[in-house]
Short mmCIF file of N, CA and C in Angstrom, two decimals:
data_model
loop_
_atom_site.label_atom_id
_atom_site.label_comp_id
_atom_site.label_asym_id
_atom_site.label_seq_id
_atom_site.Cartn_x
_atom_site.Cartn_y
_atom_site.Cartn_z
N MET A 1 -12.97 17.64 17.53
CA MET A 1 -11.44 17.40 17.31
C MET A 1 -10.32 16.85 17.94
N SER A 2 -9.23 16.17 16.87
CA SER A 2 -8.22 15.08 17.34
C SER A 2 -7.70 15.43 18.00
N SER A 3 -6.73 14.77 19.16
CA SER A 3 -6.15 15.67 19.86
C SER A 3 -4.24 14.52 19.29
N GLU A 4 -4.41 13.80 18.02
CA GLU A 4 -3.68 13.18 17.55
C GLU A 4 -2.89 14.23 16.60
N SER A 5 -1.39 14.17 16.29
CA SER A 5 -0.62 14.65 15.83
C SER A 5 -0.76 14.15 14.96
N THR A 6 0.18 14.39 13.54
CA THR A 6 -0.06 13.86 12.04
C THR A 6 1.54 14.06 12.06
N GLU A 7 2.42 13.83 11.76
CA GLU A 7 3.52 13.77 10.87
C GLU A 7 3.97 13.20 9.57
N VAL A 8 4.50 13.82 8.95
CA VAL A 8 5.27 13.85 7.98
C VAL A 8 6.90 13.41 7.30
N TRP A 9 6.83 12.85 6.43
CA TRP A 9 8.14 12.63 5.69
C TRP A 9 7.91 12.40 4.68
N ALA A 10 8.62 12.95 4.34
CA ALA A 10 9.29 13.10 2.13
C ALA A 10 10.29 11.88 2.32
N GLY A 11 10.41 11.25 1.45
CA GLY A 11 11.13 10.21 0.24
C GLY A 11 11.17 10.16 -0.98
N TRP A 12 11.50 8.76 -0.99
CA TRP A 12 11.86 8.50 -2.50
C TRP A 12 10.83 7.30 -2.21
N TYR A 13 10.36 6.78 -3.44
CA TYR A 13 9.60 5.09 -3.42
C TYR A 13 9.89 5.17 -4.81
N ARG A 14 11.13 3.54 -5.38
CA ARG A 14 11.90 2.96 -6.64
C ARG A 14 10.66 1.33 -6.63
N ASP A 15 11.35 1.38 -7.73
CA ASP A 15 11.33 0.40 -8.21
C ASP A 15 10.85 0.42 -9.38
N ARG A 16 10.87 -0.98 -10.39
CA ARG A 16 11.79 -1.60 -12.19
C ARG A 16 11.06 0.04 -12.81
N ALA A 17 9.82 0.08 -12.39
CA ALA A 17 9.59 1.59 -13.07
C ALA A 17 10.53 2.76 -13.43
N GLY A 18 10.82 2.88 -12.42
CA GLY A 18 11.07 4.12 -12.43
C GLY A 18 11.72 4.93 -10.77
N ALA A 19 11.57 6.42 -10.55
CA ALA A 19 12.53 6.86 -8.50
C ALA A 19 11.27 7.39 -8.72
N ASP A 20 10.55 7.61 -7.74
CA ASP A 20 9.86 8.99 -7.17
C ASP A 20 9.28 9.20 -6.57
N ALA A 21 9.12 10.82 -5.70
CA ALA A 21 9.35 11.30 -4.42
C ALA A 21 7.87 11.35 -4.44
N PHE A 22 8.04 11.00 -2.85
CA PHE A 22 6.58 10.46 -2.31
C PHE A 22 6.74 10.82 -0.96
N THR A 23 4.76 11.80 0.03
CA THR A 23 5.21 10.93 1.81
C THR A 23 4.85 10.25 2.65
N ILE A 24 4.37 9.86 3.58
CA ILE A 24 4.27 9.42 4.05
C ILE A 24 4.06 10.00 5.31
N ALA A 25 2.43 10.38 5.73
CA ALA A 25 1.62 10.96 7.21
C ALA A 25 1.51 9.66 7.71
N ALA A 26 1.98 9.60 9.47
CA ALA A 26 1.62 8.83 10.12
C ALA A 26 1.34 9.97 11.17
N SER A 27 -0.59 9.49 11.76
CA SER A 27 -1.37 9.61 12.50
C SER A 27 -1.62 8.89 13.47
N GLY A 28 -2.25 8.82 14.75
CA GLY A 28 -2.43 7.99 15.12
C GLY A 28 -1.94 6.35 15.29
N ARG A 29 -2.27 5.71 15.31
CA ARG A 29 -2.50 3.91 14.68
C ARG A 29 -2.20 3.56 13.38
N GLN A 30 -2.65 4.66 12.15
CA GLN A 30 -2.05 4.72 11.29
C GLN A 30 -1.35 5.37 10.14
N LEU A 31 -1.02 4.87 9.83
CA LEU A 31 -0.42 5.78 8.05
C LEU A 31 -0.46 5.38 6.74
N ARG A 32 -0.50 6.62 6.36
CA ARG A 32 -1.17 7.46 4.53
C ARG A 32 0.29 7.62 3.52
N THR A 33 0.14 7.01 2.16
CA THR A 33 1.21 7.13 1.19
C THR A 33 0.32 7.42 0.65
N ARG A 34 0.36 7.70 -0.61
CA ARG A 34 0.63 8.09 -2.29
C ARG A 34 1.52 8.02 -2.89
N ILE A 35 1.06 7.54 -3.54
CA ILE A 35 2.42 6.87 -4.78
C ILE A 35 0.83 6.23 -6.20
N ARG A 36 2.26 6.80 -6.55
CA ARG A 36 1.71 7.01 -8.44
C ARG A 36 0.68 7.00 -8.31
N ASP A 37 -0.13 7.92 -7.50
CA ASP A 37 -1.83 8.22 -7.63
C ASP A 37 -2.61 6.84 -6.96
N VAL A 38 -2.46 6.09 -6.08
CA VAL A 38 -2.38 5.14 -5.46
C VAL A 38 -2.79 5.87 -4.02
N GLU A 39 -3.30 5.73 -2.94
CA GLU A 39 -4.16 5.05 -1.32
C GLU A 39 -3.21 4.06 -1.35
N TYR A 40 -1.70 4.49 -0.57
CA TYR A 40 -2.00 3.22 0.39
C TYR A 40 -2.42 3.44 2.05
N GLU A 41 -2.55 2.27 2.91
CA GLU A 41 -3.08 3.10 4.09
C GLU A 41 -2.61 1.49 5.37
N GLY A 42 -1.90 1.89 6.40
CA GLY A 42 -1.91 0.82 6.20
C GLY A 42 -0.88 0.70 8.30
N ALA A 43 -1.71 0.50 8.73
CA ALA A 43 -0.97 -0.34 10.58
C ALA A 43 0.75 -0.26 10.61
N THR A 44 1.57 -0.73 9.67
CA THR A 44 2.77 -1.02 9.99
C THR A 44 3.74 -0.12 8.21
N PHE A 45 4.89 -0.01 8.46
CA PHE A 45 5.55 0.31 6.97
C PHE A 45 5.63 -0.61 5.96
N ALA A 46 5.88 -1.82 6.25
CA ALA A 46 5.16 -3.23 5.30
C ALA A 46 4.05 -4.41 5.51
N ALA A 47 2.86 -3.01 6.06
CA ALA A 47 2.18 -3.54 5.43
C ALA A 47 1.56 -2.59 4.72
N LEU A 48 0.96 -1.78 4.11
CA LEU A 48 0.67 -0.45 3.29
C LEU A 48 -0.37 -1.45 2.06
N ARG A 49 -1.22 -0.77 2.41
CA ARG A 49 -2.50 -2.30 1.84
C ARG A 49 -3.30 -0.82 0.46
N ALA A 50 -3.71 -1.04 -0.87
CA ALA A 50 -3.89 -0.42 -1.78
C ALA A 50 -5.86 0.30 -0.45
N VAL A 51 -6.01 0.81 -0.43
CA VAL A 51 -7.28 2.13 -0.59
C VAL A 51 -8.02 1.48 -1.56
N GLY A 52 -9.44 0.98 -1.02
CA GLY A 52 -10.86 0.24 -2.25
C GLY A 52 -9.88 -0.62 -2.45
N ALA A 53 -9.22 -1.35 -2.76
CA ALA A 53 -7.84 -2.43 -4.08
C ALA A 53 -7.62 -3.29 -2.60
N ALA A 54 -7.87 -4.79 -3.37
CA ALA A 54 -6.80 -5.51 -3.31
C ALA A 54 -5.01 -5.46 -2.88
N GLY A 55 -4.01 -5.87 -2.40
CA GLY A 55 -3.17 -6.15 -2.57
C GLY A 55 -2.05 -4.92 -1.54
N VAL A 56 -1.18 -5.31 -1.19
CA VAL A 56 -0.16 -4.91 -1.18
C VAL A 56 0.68 -3.56 -0.94
N LEU A 57 1.21 -3.71 -1.36
CA LEU A 57 2.87 -2.46 -1.64
C LEU A 57 3.76 -3.18 -1.62
N SER A 58 4.61 -3.52 -2.55
CA SER A 58 5.30 -4.06 -2.95
C SER A 58 5.55 -4.37 -4.57
N SER A 59 7.46 -4.67 -4.41
CA SER A 59 8.30 -5.12 -5.43
C SER A 59 8.69 -3.77 -5.23
N CYS A 60 9.45 -3.58 -4.70
CA CYS A 60 10.47 -1.52 -4.09
C CYS A 60 10.65 -1.17 -3.33
N VAL A 61 11.51 -0.23 -3.15
CA VAL A 61 11.83 0.35 -1.66
C VAL A 61 11.36 1.60 -1.74
N LEU A 62 11.50 1.38 0.18
CA LEU A 62 10.91 3.71 0.46
C LEU A 62 12.74 3.49 1.17
N GLU A 63 12.56 4.91 1.08
CA GLU A 63 13.49 5.36 1.81
C GLU A 63 12.86 6.71 1.33
N TRP A 64 13.58 7.20 2.88
CA TRP A 64 13.10 9.00 3.76
C TRP A 64 13.26 8.71 5.28
N ASP A 65 13.67 10.15 5.05
CA ASP A 65 14.21 10.29 7.32
C ASP A 65 13.51 10.78 8.16
N MET A 66 13.88 11.28 9.01
CA MET A 66 12.57 11.23 9.58
C MET A 66 13.63 11.71 11.18
N PRO A 67 13.53 13.50 11.54
CA PRO A 67 14.06 13.98 12.54
C PRO A 67 14.37 13.19 13.87
N LEU A 68 15.06 13.20 14.86
CA LEU A 68 14.31 12.27 16.48
C LEU A 68 15.92 13.12 17.40
N PRO A 69 14.59 13.14 17.88
CA PRO A 69 15.24 14.62 19.21
C PRO A 69 16.33 13.14 19.85
N VAL A 70 17.79 13.16 20.49
CA VAL A 70 17.62 12.64 20.83
C VAL A 70 18.90 13.73 22.53
N HIS A 71 18.60 12.93 23.56
CA HIS A 71 18.70 13.63 24.75
C HIS A 71 19.28 12.82 25.15
N ALA A 72 20.62 13.49 25.38
CA ALA A 72 21.82 12.82 26.61
C ALA A 72 21.92 14.48 28.09
N ASP A 73 22.80 14.34 29.16
CA ASP A 73 23.37 14.51 29.08
C ASP A 73 22.71 16.10 30.01
N GLY A 74 21.43 16.19 30.24
CA GLY A 74 20.49 17.31 30.18
C GLY A 74 20.00 17.58 29.09
N ALA A 75 20.98 18.10 27.97
CA ALA A 75 19.63 18.76 26.19
C ALA A 75 19.59 17.92 25.72
N VAL A 76 18.82 18.81 24.31
CA VAL A 76 18.53 17.47 23.57
C VAL A 76 18.61 17.63 22.48
N GLN A 77 19.51 16.95 21.86
CA GLN A 77 19.78 17.11 20.21
C GLN A 77 19.04 16.91 19.67
N GLN A 78 19.43 17.98 18.02
CA GLN A 78 18.78 16.94 17.07
C GLN A 78 19.40 16.17 15.92
N ALA A 79 18.42 14.34 15.31
CA ALA A 79 19.65 13.91 15.75
C ALA A 79 18.69 13.92 14.11
N THR A 80 19.52 12.06 12.45
CA THR A 80 17.90 12.01 12.19
C THR A 80 17.84 10.55 11.46
N LEU A 81 17.17 10.33 11.42
CA LEU A 81 16.91 8.93 11.47
C LEU A 81 17.09 8.29 9.73
N SER A 82 17.41 8.73 8.99
CA SER A 82 17.46 7.73 7.74
C SER A 82 16.46 5.75 7.69
N CYS A 83 15.96 6.41 6.96
CA CYS A 83 15.14 4.90 6.58
C CYS A 83 15.05 4.26 5.20
N LEU A 84 15.58 2.67 5.06
CA LEU A 84 15.32 1.88 4.43
C LEU A 84 14.38 0.88 3.40
N LEU A 85 13.09 0.86 3.51
CA LEU A 85 12.30 -0.20 4.09
C LEU A 85 12.14 -1.33 2.10
N THR A 86 12.67 -2.13 1.92
CA THR A 86 12.89 -2.96 0.71
C THR A 86 11.62 -4.11 0.69
N LEU A 87 10.91 -4.12 -0.10
CA LEU A 87 9.09 -4.86 0.12
C LEU A 87 9.48 -5.99 -1.26
N GLY A 88 9.30 -6.53 -0.91
CA GLY A 88 9.56 -8.35 -1.75
C GLY A 88 8.44 -7.99 -2.02
N GLU A 89 7.70 -9.87 -3.62
CA GLU A 89 7.92 -9.43 -3.99
C GLU A 89 6.14 -10.73 -2.93
N PRO A 90 4.98 -10.01 -3.90
CA PRO A 90 3.60 -10.49 -3.05
C PRO A 90 3.65 -11.85 -3.32
N GLN A 91 3.24 -13.17 -2.57
CA GLN A 91 2.78 -14.30 -2.31
C GLN A 91 1.30 -14.37 -2.17
N GLN A 92 1.66 -15.52 -2.62
CA GLN A 92 -0.52 -16.22 -2.66
C GLN A 92 -1.00 -16.07 -1.67
N ASP A 93 -0.55 -15.99 -0.34
CA ASP A 93 -1.02 -15.96 0.69
C ASP A 93 -1.85 -14.08 0.83
N GLY A 94 -1.14 -13.72 0.05
CA GLY A 94 -1.53 -12.05 0.20
C GLY A 94 0.05 -11.70 0.58
N SER A 95 0.86 -12.09 1.42
CA SER A 95 2.02 -11.04 1.98
C SER A 95 3.03 -11.62 1.38
N LEU A 96 4.15 -10.81 1.57
CA LEU A 96 5.58 -10.26 0.74
C LEU A 96 6.67 -11.51 1.56
N ASP A 97 7.41 -12.39 0.16
CA ASP A 97 7.84 -12.48 -0.38
C ASP A 97 9.27 -12.10 1.50
N ARG A 98 9.27 -10.42 0.98
CA ARG A 98 10.41 -9.95 2.21
C ARG A 98 10.38 -9.45 2.53
N ALA A 99 10.40 -8.24 3.98
CA ALA A 99 10.14 -7.07 4.01
C ALA A 99 11.45 -6.63 4.18
N ASP A 100 12.52 -5.53 4.51
CA ASP A 100 14.13 -5.90 4.94
C ASP A 100 13.82 -3.88 5.16
N LEU A 101 14.05 -3.44 5.82
CA LEU A 101 14.39 -2.64 7.17
C LEU A 101 15.18 -1.99 7.45
N ASN A 102 15.87 -1.43 7.41
CA ASN A 102 17.38 -0.89 7.48
C ASN A 102 17.23 0.61 7.44
N LEU A 103 18.33 1.00 9.67
CA LEU A 103 17.92 1.96 9.80
C LEU A 103 19.18 2.49 9.70
N THR A 104 18.83 4.14 10.02
CA THR A 104 20.53 4.94 10.40
C THR A 104 20.48 6.09 11.09
N LEU A 105 21.07 6.07 12.08
CA LEU A 105 20.46 7.08 12.98
C LEU A 105 22.36 8.57 13.16
N HIS A 106 22.11 9.33 12.42
CA HIS A 106 23.49 9.99 12.38
C HIS A 106 22.69 11.38 13.92
N TYR A 107 23.80 10.37 14.58
CA TYR A 107 24.04 11.93 15.94
C TYR A 107 25.14 12.25 16.05
N GLY A 108 25.84 13.32 16.75
CA GLY A 108 26.53 13.30 17.39
C GLY A 108 28.10 12.78 15.93
N GLY A 109 27.35 12.86 15.15
CA GLY A 109 29.10 13.04 14.12
C GLY A 109 29.12 11.07 13.81
N THR A 110 28.04 10.86 14.40
CA THR A 110 28.47 9.10 14.10
C THR A 110 27.00 8.69 13.58
N ALA A 111 27.16 7.19 12.64
CA ALA A 111 26.52 6.58 12.17
C ALA A 111 25.43 5.69 13.08
N TYR A 112 24.81 5.28 13.04
CA TYR A 112 24.42 3.93 14.52
C TYR A 112 23.21 2.88 13.83
N GLU A 113 24.26 2.23 13.22
CA GLU A 113 23.03 1.18 11.58
C GLU A 113 21.85 0.00 12.81
N SER A 114 20.89 0.01 12.28
CA SER A 114 20.30 -1.40 12.91
C SER A 114 19.62 -2.35 10.80
N GLY A 115 19.51 -3.49 10.83
CA GLY A 115 18.83 -3.71 9.77
C GLY A 115 17.51 -4.72 10.64
N VAL A 116 16.89 -5.51 9.95
CA VAL A 116 16.24 -6.31 10.12
C VAL A 116 15.46 -6.99 9.43
N ALA A 117 14.56 -8.47 9.51
CA ALA A 117 14.00 -9.19 8.04
C ALA A 117 12.78 -9.29 9.12
N GLY A 118 11.72 -8.11 7.81
CA GLY A 118 10.49 -8.73 8.04
C GLY A 118 9.64 -7.22 8.90
N GLY A 119 10.75 -5.84 8.70
CA GLY A 119 10.21 -5.44 8.47
C GLY A 119 10.03 -4.27 10.70
N ASP A 120 10.69 -4.94 11.39
CA ASP A 120 10.03 -4.82 12.56
C ASP A 120 10.69 -3.17 13.28
N PHE A 121 9.89 -2.39 12.57
CA PHE A 121 10.41 -0.36 13.30
C PHE A 121 11.13 -0.93 14.89
N GLY A 122 10.84 -1.13 16.14
CA GLY A 122 10.69 -1.13 17.68
C GLY A 122 12.15 -1.47 16.96
N ASP A 123 11.87 -3.23 16.74
CA ASP A 123 12.74 -3.85 16.96
C ASP A 123 14.22 -3.01 16.60
N ALA A 124 13.81 -2.58 15.29
CA ALA A 124 15.61 -1.97 14.53
C ALA A 124 15.67 -0.70 16.10
N LEU A 125 14.67 0.21 15.72
CA LEU A 125 14.96 1.14 16.64
C LEU A 125 15.91 0.42 18.28
N GLY A 126 15.35 -1.20 18.77
CA GLY A 126 15.48 -1.07 19.57
C GLY A 126 17.24 -1.49 20.06
N SER A 127 18.23 -1.47 18.75
CA SER A 127 19.15 -2.32 18.41
C SER A 127 19.63 -1.34 18.55
N ILE A 128 19.62 0.17 18.24
CA ILE A 128 20.01 1.46 17.77
C ILE A 128 20.31 1.69 19.18
N GLN A 129 19.18 1.59 20.16
CA GLN A 129 19.32 2.49 21.23
C GLN A 129 20.03 1.95 21.99
N LYS A 130 21.10 0.45 21.77
CA LYS A 130 21.84 -0.09 22.50
C LYS A 130 23.02 0.18 22.18
N GLN A 131 23.04 0.90 20.53
CA GLN A 131 24.88 1.57 19.90
C GLN A 131 25.38 3.09 20.78
N LEU A 132 23.45 2.88 21.47
CA LEU A 132 23.67 4.55 21.41
C LEU A 132 25.62 5.12 22.48
N PRO A 133 25.60 5.64 23.24
CA PRO A 133 26.42 6.24 24.34
C PRO A 133 26.24 6.05 25.53
N PRO A 134 26.50 5.65 26.61
CA PRO A 134 26.06 6.00 27.18
C PRO A 134 25.31 6.96 28.32
N GLY A 135 24.00 6.54 28.56
CA GLY A 135 23.47 8.71 29.16
C GLY A 135 22.04 8.39 27.85
N ALA A 136 22.42 8.27 26.95
CA ALA A 136 22.00 8.64 25.34
C ALA A 136 21.00 8.13 24.81
N GLU A 137 19.25 8.51 24.83
CA GLU A 137 18.63 7.76 25.10
C GLU A 137 17.74 8.89 23.78
N PHE A 138 17.41 8.22 22.81
CA PHE A 138 16.11 8.99 21.55
C PHE A 138 14.00 8.77 21.82
N SER A 139 13.65 9.23 21.95
CA SER A 139 12.41 9.90 22.04
C SER A 139 12.08 9.85 20.67
N LEU A 140 11.15 9.31 20.51
CA LEU A 140 9.81 8.93 19.44
C LEU A 140 8.82 8.73 19.83
N ARG A 141 7.66 9.39 18.54
CA ARG A 141 6.67 8.98 18.82
C ARG A 141 6.29 7.62 17.80
N THR A 142 6.65 6.37 18.63
CA THR A 142 6.79 5.35 17.64
C THR A 142 6.05 5.88 16.34
N PRO A 143 6.04 5.94 14.79
CA PRO A 143 4.69 5.75 14.16
C PRO A 143 3.89 4.42 13.44
N VAL A 144 2.94 3.81 14.70
CA VAL A 144 1.79 2.86 14.41
C VAL A 144 3.13 1.38 15.07
N GLY A 145 2.57 0.83 15.22
CA GLY A 145 2.88 -0.75 14.58
C GLY A 145 4.54 -0.63 14.65
N ALA A 146 4.81 -0.02 13.19
CA ALA A 146 5.53 0.37 11.87
C ALA A 146 6.92 -1.25 12.69
#
């Protein structure tokens, strides 16, 4: 039995063909999702690959919310982290021409925003942490290397 927990977030997948609801599951150092009957997994949001097939998830937008506790003044308050990931076109080497991540933390009646090219979740979270009021910190089991 594994001691790792699985977190699941619901969101929307959008591409040229339309929009579909989807979920992302994070367990340990792995992300998994199923979009239009195709399973994807990877160590980061910007590197989800089709299981058993070639190619990364591309040419789309993923949008989801995550609950995020914020510790301030000896209390824990619930906040919401809204995530928007834009994945560009695939290149010949298998990479994407862009992966842009925008995060917005809704906490205490304020929205704290961060956007990063390359889709680095840790960098975007670090930018938001710097904007929080003194003494406020969020605790997040960072979803893999995101």
